[in-house]
PDB file of C-alpha atoms in Angstrom:
ATOM      1  CA  MET A   1     -21.347  25.821  17.984  1.00 51.00           C
ATOM      2  CA  LEU A   2     -21.403  24.243  14.553  1.00 52.00           C
ATOM      3  CA  ASP A   3     -17.890  24.729  13.165  1.00 53.00           C
ATOM      4  CA  LEU A   4     -18.318  24.494   9.419  1.00 51.00           C
ATOM      5  CA  ALA A   5     -14.671  25.458   8.830  1.00 51.00           C
ATOM      6  CA  PHE A   6     -13.928  21.826   9.738  1.00 50.00           C
ATOM      7  CA  PHE A   7     -16.110  20.726   6.818  1.00 50.00           C
ATOM      8  CA  GLY A   8     -14.858  23.304   4.343  1.00 52.00           C
ATOM      9  CA  GLY A   9     -17.005  26.251   5.445  1.00 51.00           C
ATOM     10  CA  ARG A  10     -15.828  29.825   5.900  1.00 51.00           C
ATOM     11  CA  PRO A  11     -13.342  30.100   8.762  1.00 54.00           C
ATOM     12  CA  HIS A  12     -13.182  32.852  11.400  1.00 61.00           C
ATOM     13  CA  MET A  13     -16.589  34.419  10.776  1.00 67.00           C
ATOM     14  CA  PRO A  14     -18.444  35.664  13.853  1.00 80.00           C
ATOM     15  CA  VAL A  15     -20.836  33.019  15.081  1.00 91.00           C
ATOM     16  CA  ARG A  16     -24.416  33.617  14.097  1.00 94.00           C
ATOM     17  CA  VAL A  17     -26.803  33.145  17.030  1.00 96.00           C
ATOM     18  CA  ILE A  18     -30.264  31.757  16.495  1.00 96.00           C
ATOM     19  CA  LYS A  19     -32.632  31.800  19.434  1.00 96.00           C
ATOM     20  CA  LYS A  20     -35.227  29.091  19.845  1.00 96.00           C
ATOM     21  CA  TYR A  21     -38.385  30.126  21.667  1.00 94.00           C
ATOM     22  CA  PRO A  22     -40.785  27.871  23.610  1.00 90.00           C
ATOM     23  CA  ASN A  23     -43.282  28.062  20.738  1.00 88.00           C
ATOM     24  CA  ARG A  24     -40.552  26.343  18.633  1.00 87.00           C
ATOM     25  CA  ARG A  25     -39.954  29.450  16.539  1.00 94.00           C
ATOM     26  CA  LEU A  26     -36.409  30.300  15.534  1.00 96.00           C
ATOM     27  CA  TYR A  27     -35.130  33.875  15.656  1.00 96.00           C
ATOM     28  CA  ASP A  28     -31.986  34.873  13.756  1.00 96.00           C
ATOM     29  CA  THR A  29     -30.295  37.634  15.751  1.00 94.00           C
ATOM     30  CA  ARG A  30     -28.086  38.694  12.829  1.00 95.00           C
ATOM     31  CA  ILE A  31     -30.990  39.630  10.562  1.00 95.00           C
ATOM     32  CA  SER A  32     -33.481  40.306  13.399  1.00 94.00           C
ATOM     33  CA  SER A  33     -36.114  38.066  11.904  1.00 95.00           C
ATOM     34  CA  TYR A  34     -37.837  34.736  12.475  1.00 95.00           C
ATOM     35  CA  ILE A  35     -36.600  31.922  10.253  1.00 96.00           C
ATOM     36  CA  THR A  36     -37.687  28.384   9.437  1.00 94.00           C
ATOM     37  CA  ILE A  37     -35.857  25.111   9.939  1.00 94.00           C
ATOM     38  CA  GLU A  38     -35.302  25.101   6.166  1.00 94.00           C
ATOM     39  CA  ASP A  39     -33.560  28.486   6.487  1.00 95.00           C
ATOM     40  CA  VAL A  40     -31.259  26.915   9.084  1.00 96.00           C
ATOM     41  CA  ARG A  41     -30.515  24.074   6.658  1.00 94.00           C
ATOM     42  CA  GLN A  42     -29.634  26.668   4.022  1.00 95.00           C
ATOM     43  CA  LEU A  43     -27.192  28.305   6.455  1.00 95.00           C
ATOM     44  CA  ILE A  44     -25.449  24.939   6.720  1.00 94.00           C
ATOM     45  CA  VAL A  45     -25.364  24.511   2.941  1.00 92.00           C
ATOM     46  CA  ASP A  46     -23.953  28.050   2.606  1.00 92.00           C
ATOM     47  CA  GLY A  47     -21.194  27.280   5.122  1.00 90.00           C
ATOM     48  CA  GLU A  48     -22.378  29.675   7.843  1.00 91.00           C
ATOM     49  CA  ASP A  49     -21.154  29.097  11.388  1.00 93.00           C
ATOM     50  CA  PHE A  50     -24.014  29.339  13.844  1.00 95.00           C
ATOM     51  CA  GLU A  51     -25.352  28.122  17.133  1.00 96.00           C
ATOM     52  CA  VAL A  52     -28.903  27.690  18.292  1.00 97.00           C
ATOM     53  CA  ARG A  53     -29.612  28.827  21.841  1.00 96.00           C
ATOM     54  CA  ASP A  54     -32.673  28.478  24.039  1.00 95.00           C
ATOM     55  CA  ALA A  55     -34.114  31.999  24.282  1.00 94.00           C
ATOM     56  CA  LYS A  56     -34.778  31.722  28.049  1.00 94.00           C
ATOM     57  CA  THR A  57     -31.919  29.611  29.418  1.00 95.00           C
ATOM     58  CA  GLY A  58     -29.203  30.171  26.813  1.00 94.00           C
ATOM     59  CA  GLU A  59     -28.688  26.393  26.587  1.00 96.00           C
ATOM     60  CA  ASP A  60     -27.002  25.256  23.363  1.00 96.00           C
ATOM     61  CA  LEU A  61     -29.614  23.484  21.212  1.00 96.00           C
ATOM     62  CA  THR A  62     -27.568  23.297  18.009  1.00 96.00           C
ATOM     63  CA  ARG A  63     -27.266  19.496  17.994  1.00 95.00           C
ATOM     64  CA  CYS A  64     -31.010  19.075  18.568  1.00 94.00           C
ATOM     65  CA  VAL A  65     -31.834  21.326  15.621  1.00 95.00           C
ATOM     66  CA  LEU A  66     -29.296  19.546  13.390  1.00 95.00           C
ATOM     67  CA  LEU A  67     -30.782  16.179  14.317  1.00 94.00           C
ATOM     68  CA  GLN A  68     -34.243  17.569  13.549  1.00 93.00           C
ATOM     69  CA  ILE A  69     -33.073  18.646  10.082  1.00 93.00           C
ATOM     70  CA  ILE A  70     -31.579  15.207   9.436  1.00 93.00           C
ATOM     71  CA  ALA A  71     -34.745  13.464  10.665  1.00 92.00           C
ATOM     72  CA  GLU A  72     -36.980  15.592   8.437  1.00 91.00           C
ATOM     73  CA  HIS A  73     -34.833  14.992   5.365  1.00 90.00           C
ATOM     74  CA  GLU A  74     -34.569  11.279   6.069  1.00 91.00           C
ATOM     75  CA  GLN A  75     -38.347  11.059   6.417  1.00 90.00           C
ATOM     76  CA  ASP A  76     -39.407  13.295   3.524  1.00 86.00           C
ATOM     77  CA  GLY A  77     -36.699  12.806   0.935  1.00 76.00           C
ATOM     78  CA  GLU A  78     -34.567   9.978  -0.300  1.00 83.00           C
ATOM     79  CA  PRO A  79     -32.854   8.627   2.827  1.00 87.00           C
ATOM     80  CA  MET A  80     -29.062   8.604   3.071  1.00 89.00           C
ATOM     81  CA  LEU A  81     -28.971   6.557   6.253  1.00 90.00           C
ATOM     82  CA  SER A  82     -30.256   3.008   5.999  1.00 90.00           C
ATOM     83  CA  THR A  83     -32.179   1.357   8.822  1.00 90.00           C
ATOM     84  CA  GLN A  84     -29.239  -0.995   9.311  1.00 92.00           C
ATOM     85  CA  LEU A  85     -26.768   1.905   9.636  1.00 90.00           C
ATOM     86  CA  LEU A  86     -29.020   3.758  12.084  1.00 90.00           C
ATOM     87  CA  SER A  87     -29.408   0.577  14.158  1.00 91.00           C
ATOM     88  CA  GLN A  88     -25.651   0.113  14.271  1.00 89.00           C
ATOM     89  CA  ILE A  89     -25.107   3.714  15.371  1.00 88.00           C
ATOM     90  CA  ILE A  90     -27.713   3.317  18.132  1.00 90.00           C
ATOM     91  CA  ARG A  91     -25.906   0.208  19.366  1.00 89.00           C
ATOM     92  CA  PHE A  92     -22.788   2.291  20.032  1.00 88.00           C
ATOM     93  CA  TYR A  93     -24.607   4.485  22.565  1.00 89.00           C
ATOM     94  CA  GLY A  94     -23.521   3.329  26.010  1.00 88.00           C
ATOM     95  CA  ASP A  95     -20.824   1.095  24.515  1.00 85.00           C
ATOM     96  CA  SER A  96     -17.231   1.510  25.637  1.00 84.00           C
ATOM     97  CA  LEU A  97     -16.351   2.600  22.081  1.00 82.00           C
ATOM     98  CA  GLN A  98     -18.992   5.361  21.914  1.00 85.00           C
ATOM     99  CA  GLY A  99     -16.409   8.174  22.067  1.00 83.00           C
ATOM    100  CA  PHE A 100     -14.214   6.428  19.535  1.00 86.00           C
ATOM    101  CA  MET A 101     -17.119   6.063  17.096  1.00 86.00           C
ATOM    102  CA  GLY A 102     -17.837   9.802  17.032  1.00 86.00           C
ATOM    103  CA  SER A 103     -14.251  10.718  16.187  1.00 88.00           C
ATOM    104  CA  TYR A 104     -14.090   7.875  13.645  1.00 88.00           C
ATOM    105  CA  LEU A 105     -17.172   9.193  11.845  1.00 89.00           C
ATOM    106  CA  GLU A 106     -15.818  12.762  11.899  1.00 91.00           C
ATOM    107  CA  ARG A 107     -12.478  11.658  10.427  1.00 91.00           C
ATOM    108  CA  SER A 108     -14.234   9.539   7.821  1.00 90.00           C
ATOM    109  CA  MET A 109     -16.386  12.511   6.793  1.00 90.00           C
ATOM    110  CA  GLN A 110     -13.346  14.794   6.629  1.00 92.00           C
ATOM    111  CA  MET A 111     -11.510  12.266   4.449  1.00 91.00           C
ATOM    112  CA  PHE A 112     -14.552  11.923   2.196  1.00 90.00           C
ATOM    113  CA  LEU A 113     -14.790  15.711   1.799  1.00 89.00           C
ATOM    114  CA  GLU A 114     -11.082  15.990   0.988  1.00 90.00           C
ATOM    115  CA  GLN A 115     -11.385  13.250  -1.622  1.00 89.00           C
ATOM    116  CA  GLN A 116     -14.459  14.911  -3.078  1.00 86.00           C
ATOM    117  CA  GLN A 117     -12.538  18.179  -3.397  1.00 85.00           C
ATOM    118  CA  GLN A 118      -9.590  16.391  -5.040  1.00 85.00           C
ATOM    119  CA  PHE A 119     -11.979  14.684  -7.437  1.00 82.00           C
ATOM    120  CA  ARG A 120     -13.528  18.007  -8.424  1.00 77.00           C
ATOM    121  CA  GLN A 121     -10.089  19.539  -8.953  1.00 77.00           C
ATOM    122  CA  GLN A 122      -9.020  16.615 -11.096  1.00 75.00           C
ATOM    123  CA  MET A 123     -12.252  16.772 -13.100  1.00 72.00           C
ATOM    124  CA  SER A 124     -11.600  20.444 -13.839  1.00 69.00           C
ATOM    125  CA  GLY A 125      -8.092  19.518 -15.043  1.00 68.00           C
ATOM    126  CA  LEU A 126      -9.371  16.642 -17.159  1.00 63.00           C
ATOM    127  CA  ILE A 127      -8.005  18.020 -20.429  1.00 58.00           C
ATOM    128  CA  GLY A 128      -5.939  15.381 -22.183  1.00 57.00           C
ATOM    129  CA  GLN A 129      -6.995  12.408 -20.027  1.00 60.00           C
ATOM    130  CA  ALA A 130      -9.658   9.823 -20.557  1.00 63.00           C
ATOM    131  CA  PRO A 131     -12.244  10.207 -17.762  1.00 64.00           C
ATOM    132  CA  TRP A 132     -12.223   6.514 -16.857  1.00 65.00           C
ATOM    133  CA  THR A 133      -8.441   6.422 -16.494  1.00 73.00           C
ATOM    134  CA  MET A 134      -8.554   9.326 -14.089  1.00 70.00           C
ATOM    135  CA  LEU A 135     -11.467   7.834 -12.143  1.00 74.00           C
ATOM    136  CA  ASN A 136      -9.638   4.511 -11.820  1.00 78.00           C
ATOM    137  CA  GLN A 137      -6.487   6.242 -10.561  1.00 78.00           C
ATOM    138  CA  LEU A 138      -8.477   8.282  -8.042  1.00 79.00           C
ATOM    139  CA  THR A 139     -10.398   5.220  -6.881  1.00 83.00           C
ATOM    140  CA  GLU A 140      -7.212   3.207  -6.361  1.00 85.00           C
ATOM    141  CA  ARG A 141      -5.586   6.072  -4.467  1.00 84.00           C
ATOM    142  CA  ASN A 142      -8.651   6.625  -2.293  1.00 84.00           C
ATOM    143  CA  LEU A 143      -8.929   2.924  -1.532  1.00 83.00           C
ATOM    144  CA  GLU A 144      -5.293   2.842  -0.425  1.00 85.00           C
ATOM    145  CA  LEU A 145      -5.825   5.947   1.753  1.00 83.00           C
ATOM    146  CA  TRP A 146      -8.945   4.410   3.268  1.00 80.00           C
ATOM    147  CA  LYS A 147      -7.171   1.127   4.037  1.00 81.00           C
ATOM    148  CA  ASP A 148      -4.276   2.977   5.654  1.00 82.00           C
ATOM    149  CA  PHE A 149      -6.692   5.124   7.649  1.00 80.00           C
ATOM    150  CA  GLN A 150      -8.644   2.127   8.939  1.00 77.00           C
ATOM    151  CA  GLN A 151      -5.499   0.147   9.669  1.00 78.00           C
ATOM    152  CA  ASN A 152      -3.993   3.049  11.633  1.00 78.00           C
ATOM    153  CA  LEU A 153      -7.212   3.747  13.483  1.00 73.00           C
ATOM    154  CA  VAL A 154      -8.053   0.167  14.442  1.00 69.00           C
ATOM    155  CA  GLY A 155      -4.464  -1.045  14.747  1.00 67.00           C
ATOM    156  CA  GLY A 156      -3.582   1.880  16.977  1.00 62.00           C
ATOM    157  CA  MET A 157      -5.921   0.698  19.690  1.00 60.00           C
ATOM    158  CA  GLY A 158      -3.581  -2.077  20.803  1.00 55.00           C
ATOM    159  CA  ARG A 159      -0.053  -0.958  20.022  1.00 51.00           C
ATOM    160  CA  PRO A 160       2.003   2.080  18.997  1.00 50.00           C
ATOM    161  CA  ALA A 161       2.003   3.083  15.356  1.00 45.00           C
ATOM    162  CA  ALA A 162       5.734   2.388  14.999  1.00 50.00           C
ATOM    163  CA  ASN A 163       5.214  -1.323  15.817  1.00 50.00           C
ATOM    164  CA  ARG A 164       2.403  -1.941  13.330  1.00 45.00           C
ATOM    165  CA  PRO A 165       3.299  -3.552  10.005  1.00 51.00           C
ATOM    166  CA  ARG A 166       1.898  -1.692   7.053  1.00 52.00           C
ATOM    167  CA  GLU A 167      -0.012  -3.631   4.421  1.00 50.00           C
ATOM    168  CA  LYS A 168       1.705  -1.729   1.631  1.00 52.00           C
ATOM    169  CA  ASP A 169       5.178  -2.511   3.030  1.00 56.00           C
ATOM    170  CA  ALA A 170       4.233  -6.191   3.353  1.00 52.00           C
ATOM    171  CA  ARG A 171       3.074  -6.280  -0.268  1.00 52.00           C
ATOM    172  CA  GLU A 172       6.254  -4.583  -1.471  1.00 57.00           C
ATOM    173  CA  SER A 173       8.504  -7.002   0.425  1.00 56.00           C
ATOM    174  CA  GLY A 174       6.475  -9.885  -1.059  1.00 56.00           C
ATOM    175  CA  LYS A 175       7.089  -8.514  -4.551  1.00 56.00           C
ATOM    176  CA  GLU A 176      10.826  -8.237  -3.831  1.00 61.00           C
ATOM    177  CA  LYS A 177      10.916 -11.884  -2.706  1.00 58.00           C
ATOM    178  CA  GLU A 178       9.192 -12.944  -5.942  1.00 59.00           C
ATOM    179  CA  LYS A 179      11.765 -10.999  -7.986  1.00 60.00           C
ATOM    180  CA  GLU A 180      14.604 -12.720  -6.102  1.00 60.00           C
ATOM    181  CA  LYS A 181      13.054 -16.155  -6.797  1.00 57.00           C
ATOM    182  CA  ASP A 182      12.801 -15.284 -10.504  1.00 58.00           C
ATOM    183  CA  LYS A 183      16.481 -14.256 -10.560  1.00 58.00           C
ATOM    184  CA  THR A 184      17.595 -17.506  -8.918  1.00 54.00           C
ATOM    185  CA  LYS A 185      15.571 -19.592 -11.399  1.00 54.00           C
ATOM    186  CA  ALA A 186      17.170 -17.849 -14.400  1.00 52.00           C
TER     187      ALA A 186
END
């Protein structure tokens, strides 16, 4: 099942079932009608939870259909995924970090969506602020969040979170040492 609540979709709606027939046609059981792959893409854009099932076996084909949508949009439109990025993703298949990579990408996407939402909220409350000032503040904050996220994710592989030094703490203690040096010179 595609859980769009995770990505900001509507939570707790009954799952829409789409059946895929051997002739590759898609049948939406909610509206009792055949639909196109573009209609499925629109369901995603609209935040609908759904799953695609093989009409004969009941096997979940949701991932296959999602990959098909991505492939078609990458081929026909302006690609989002570079050849280099796709090659790097393929290299993770069969690697010992394959499971880690999936959760890393999901968390990265969730963080991106949260930041996008914050940005939109801040843009709507822009009254009284210069746009570039606000963008700079948001960028600095997001960069700090991203660094912390990566440090916690990668650093957590070898030792507990409590034992890891934080970059921000290290910077702050460095600033305090500089202040103490200035005081002793004066």
